[in-house]
């Protein structure tokens, strides 16, 4: 395995990523955005390193991305634009990392919300010079599909428990034009309040507009982001297990 740390994809101090890559050439790459409510989290957390190593063992590159947070002075949509720039940089420089050019975008919690916003509102990736359809698949772990609670709290100055579907919500962009390559949508039985219902609504809304949408919907045991933060009895992350099954199935 080859590892590279703190690679800059833009000029900001937080605009860095860590890459865990197989020794061979021509592998698909998973670009991962951490969770933390848009105010916490870091690419270098120990469980992300272990997740990266697990993907490398199975022939996939894993790139863990940092982006600006509220504590760094970010406001909507700075964190989304950062992640769009990270994907564009990785796509444009994939040959430097010996990747095949096939890119999957993954996210956990707030990072999953960002991934969905990038998938469904094409203007973010288009501003960075690419299209959501350039992404081979989307791996969504415990996303909020309504307006993000911290955007409501910090920018709307309203109660963070409010359920809203507006420009801050992935669901807002689901319509008859919704198209993406493939998607794995995961949430947890004891997830955050309303999170299971939000994910079920999202999957139903996508399928209502596009019955042929390639979306796999999985409910896992545990609490919020359990599968990408807690190992199971086999010493594996359920997030990794389910993602590998999905990626290798091709459907």
XYZ file of C-alpha atoms in Angstrom:
251
model
C 0.000 0.000 0.000
C 1.100 3.552 -0.774
C 0.015 6.449 1.420
C 0.144 10.185 0.748
C -0.874 12.804 3.296
C -2.005 16.435 3.233
C -2.136 16.788 -0.538
C -3.493 20.229 -1.450
C -6.426 20.375 -3.874
C -7.025 24.132 -3.392
C -5.382 27.083 -1.646
C -7.178 26.924 1.741
C -5.524 25.493 4.837
C -8.271 22.857 5.163
C -8.277 21.964 1.455
C -6.195 18.807 1.837
C -6.695 15.072 1.446
C -5.001 11.814 2.459
C -4.724 8.992 -0.095
C -4.429 5.246 0.554
C -3.654 3.424 -2.682
C -2.901 -0.126 -3.851
C 0.576 -0.882 -5.157
C -0.775 -2.001 -8.517
C -2.086 0.342 -11.231
C -5.513 0.857 -12.732
C -7.748 0.739 -9.634
C -11.036 2.565 -8.960
C -10.876 5.363 -6.387
C -13.318 6.149 -3.574
C -13.391 9.844 -2.601
C -14.667 10.097 0.985
C -16.091 13.090 2.894
C -16.155 12.792 6.698
C -19.083 13.627 8.959
C -19.281 15.950 11.928
C -22.268 18.216 11.353
C -20.308 20.668 9.155
C -18.483 21.810 12.307
C -16.239 18.865 13.299
C -14.481 15.781 11.933
C -11.168 15.210 10.199
C -9.857 13.173 7.250
C -7.134 11.630 9.402
C -9.351 10.034 12.070
C -8.122 6.544 12.917
C -11.252 4.759 11.707
C -10.949 6.442 8.296
C -7.355 5.236 8.028
C -8.517 1.701 8.841
C -11.389 1.975 6.364
C -8.937 3.160 3.731
C -6.644 0.217 4.391
C -9.604 -2.178 4.104
C -10.525 -0.820 0.684
C -6.902 -0.979 -0.470
C -6.755 -4.653 0.554
C -9.653 -5.212 -1.855
C -8.101 -3.343 -4.774
C -9.628 0.134 -4.354
C -7.975 3.464 -3.694
C -9.399 5.526 -0.823
C -9.025 9.303 -0.575
C -10.167 10.987 2.651
C -10.922 14.685 2.155
C -10.987 17.650 4.516
C -13.129 20.676 3.710
C -13.857 23.999 5.414
C -16.177 23.858 8.420
C -18.201 26.432 10.305
C -15.342 26.825 12.766
C -13.092 27.782 9.847
C -15.435 30.591 8.830
C -17.279 28.597 6.174
C -20.862 29.386 5.240
C -23.216 27.641 2.842
C -22.150 26.479 0.245
C -18.385 26.762 0.924
C -18.047 23.164 2.137
C -19.914 21.859 -0.915
C -17.735 23.884 -3.288
C -14.600 22.600 -1.522
C -15.666 18.998 -2.040
C -16.500 19.669 -5.689
C -12.993 21.062 -6.175
C -11.499 18.011 -4.441
C -13.302 15.630 -6.810
C -12.264 17.684 -9.849
C -8.631 17.767 -8.713
C -8.566 14.018 -8.123
C -10.209 13.328 -11.486
C -7.782 15.618 -13.315
C -4.748 14.122 -11.570
C -5.831 10.499 -11.283
C -2.977 9.266 -13.467
C -0.517 10.615 -10.887
C -2.014 8.170 -8.400
C -2.127 5.283 -10.938
C -5.932 5.126 -10.774
C -8.123 3.810 -13.564
C -10.115 7.037 -13.847
C -13.180 5.428 -12.265
C -14.268 7.558 -9.283
C -16.864 6.793 -6.618
C -17.972 9.500 -4.181
C -18.770 8.520 -0.590
C -19.769 10.414 2.513
C -20.667 9.896 6.153
C -23.432 11.995 7.772
C -22.622 15.650 6.893
C -20.231 14.333 4.261
C -23.051 12.203 2.871
C -25.310 15.283 2.757
C -22.561 17.048 0.785
C -22.250 14.077 -1.575
C -26.004 14.111 -2.227
C -25.970 17.856 -2.887
C -23.162 17.319 -5.411
C -25.031 14.435 -7.031
C -28.411 16.169 -7.340
C -27.523 19.826 -7.946
C -25.167 19.678 -10.905
C -24.092 23.318 -10.676
C -21.518 22.551 -7.984
C -19.537 19.999 -9.982
C -20.101 21.853 -13.243
C -18.479 24.927 -11.697
C -15.437 22.708 -11.053
C -15.455 21.480 -14.664
C -17.096 18.060 -14.339
C -20.558 16.487 -14.317
C -22.272 14.321 -11.679
C -22.589 11.703 -14.417
C -18.773 11.492 -14.513
C -19.009 9.811 -11.091
C -19.259 6.009 -11.300
C -21.337 5.703 -8.142
C -22.423 7.395 -4.925
C -22.038 5.788 -1.474
C -24.240 7.541 1.074
C -23.908 6.705 4.789
C -26.562 8.102 7.162
C -27.273 11.311 5.242
C -29.722 14.028 6.135
C -31.870 14.374 3.015
C -33.855 17.356 4.326
C -32.159 20.709 4.991
C -29.038 20.222 7.067
C -29.738 20.940 10.725
C -26.639 23.107 11.163
C -27.507 25.280 8.180
C -30.948 25.808 9.734
C -29.382 26.594 13.126
C -26.458 28.764 12.068
C -27.722 30.495 8.952
C -31.501 30.520 9.353
C -31.216 31.057 13.149
C -34.014 28.561 13.659
C -34.521 25.398 15.695
C -32.227 22.669 14.365
C -34.969 20.056 14.842
C -37.069 21.630 12.087
C -37.614 19.463 9.022
C -37.344 21.611 5.920
C -37.072 20.913 2.200
C -35.522 23.953 0.543
C -32.296 24.799 -1.286
C -30.333 23.302 1.633
C -31.980 19.887 1.149
C -30.980 17.133 -1.296
C -34.691 16.249 -1.544
C -35.378 19.717 -2.973
C -33.532 18.738 -6.167
C -35.277 15.408 -6.770
C -37.538 15.749 -9.826
C -38.223 14.324 -13.278
C -34.685 15.277 -14.351
C -32.972 13.384 -11.534
C -30.356 11.066 -13.016
C -27.262 9.497 -11.507
C -25.137 6.472 -12.287
C -25.592 4.254 -9.216
C -26.231 4.856 -5.530
C -25.857 2.891 -2.302
C -27.994 4.486 0.422
C -27.399 3.324 4.011
C -28.912 4.356 7.324
C -29.254 2.820 10.800
C -32.117 1.419 12.838
C -31.332 3.659 15.836
C -30.167 6.596 13.743
C -30.646 10.289 14.595
C -34.252 11.535 14.979
C -36.091 11.441 11.629
C -32.996 10.173 9.764
C -34.503 6.762 8.831
C -37.690 8.453 7.618
C -35.679 10.996 5.627
C -33.762 8.256 3.844
C -36.894 6.250 3.106
C -38.571 9.359 1.704
C -35.552 10.130 -0.455
C -35.451 6.628 -1.944
C -39.214 6.686 -2.594
C -39.056 10.147 -4.163
C -36.218 9.169 -6.519
C -38.003 5.971 -7.554
C -41.293 7.825 -8.085
C -39.682 10.075 -10.693
C -37.309 7.453 -12.095
C -38.444 3.848 -11.468
C -35.307 2.593 -13.211
C -32.940 4.479 -10.904
C -30.076 2.239 -9.795
C -30.400 2.824 -6.056
C -29.805 0.213 -3.377
C -31.380 0.997 -0.020
C -30.056 -0.687 3.159
C -31.078 -0.403 6.809
C -28.283 -1.534 9.147
C -28.221 -2.205 12.870
C -26.823 0.356 15.266
C -26.827 4.075 15.879
C -25.880 7.004 13.663
C -22.955 6.170 11.326
C -22.416 2.939 13.234
C -21.212 1.095 10.153
C -18.365 3.510 9.442
C -17.344 4.092 13.047
C -17.750 0.744 14.884
C -16.423 -2.656 13.815
C -18.623 -5.748 13.899
C -17.907 -9.108 15.539
C -15.626 -10.029 12.600
C -13.475 -6.964 13.228
C -14.764 -5.301 10.035
C -16.627 -2.081 9.357
C -20.148 -2.846 8.037
C -19.828 0.250 5.838
C -16.872 -1.362 4.081
C -18.559 -4.767 3.801
C -21.739 -3.369 2.247
C -19.849 -1.023 -0.049
C -17.608 -3.790 -1.366
C -20.593 -6.052 -2.038
C -22.336 -3.261 -3.886
C -19.301 -2.196 -5.901
C -18.434 -5.729 -6.916
C -22.021 -6.565 -7.858
C -22.114 -3.914 -10.568
C -25.786 -3.225 -9.847
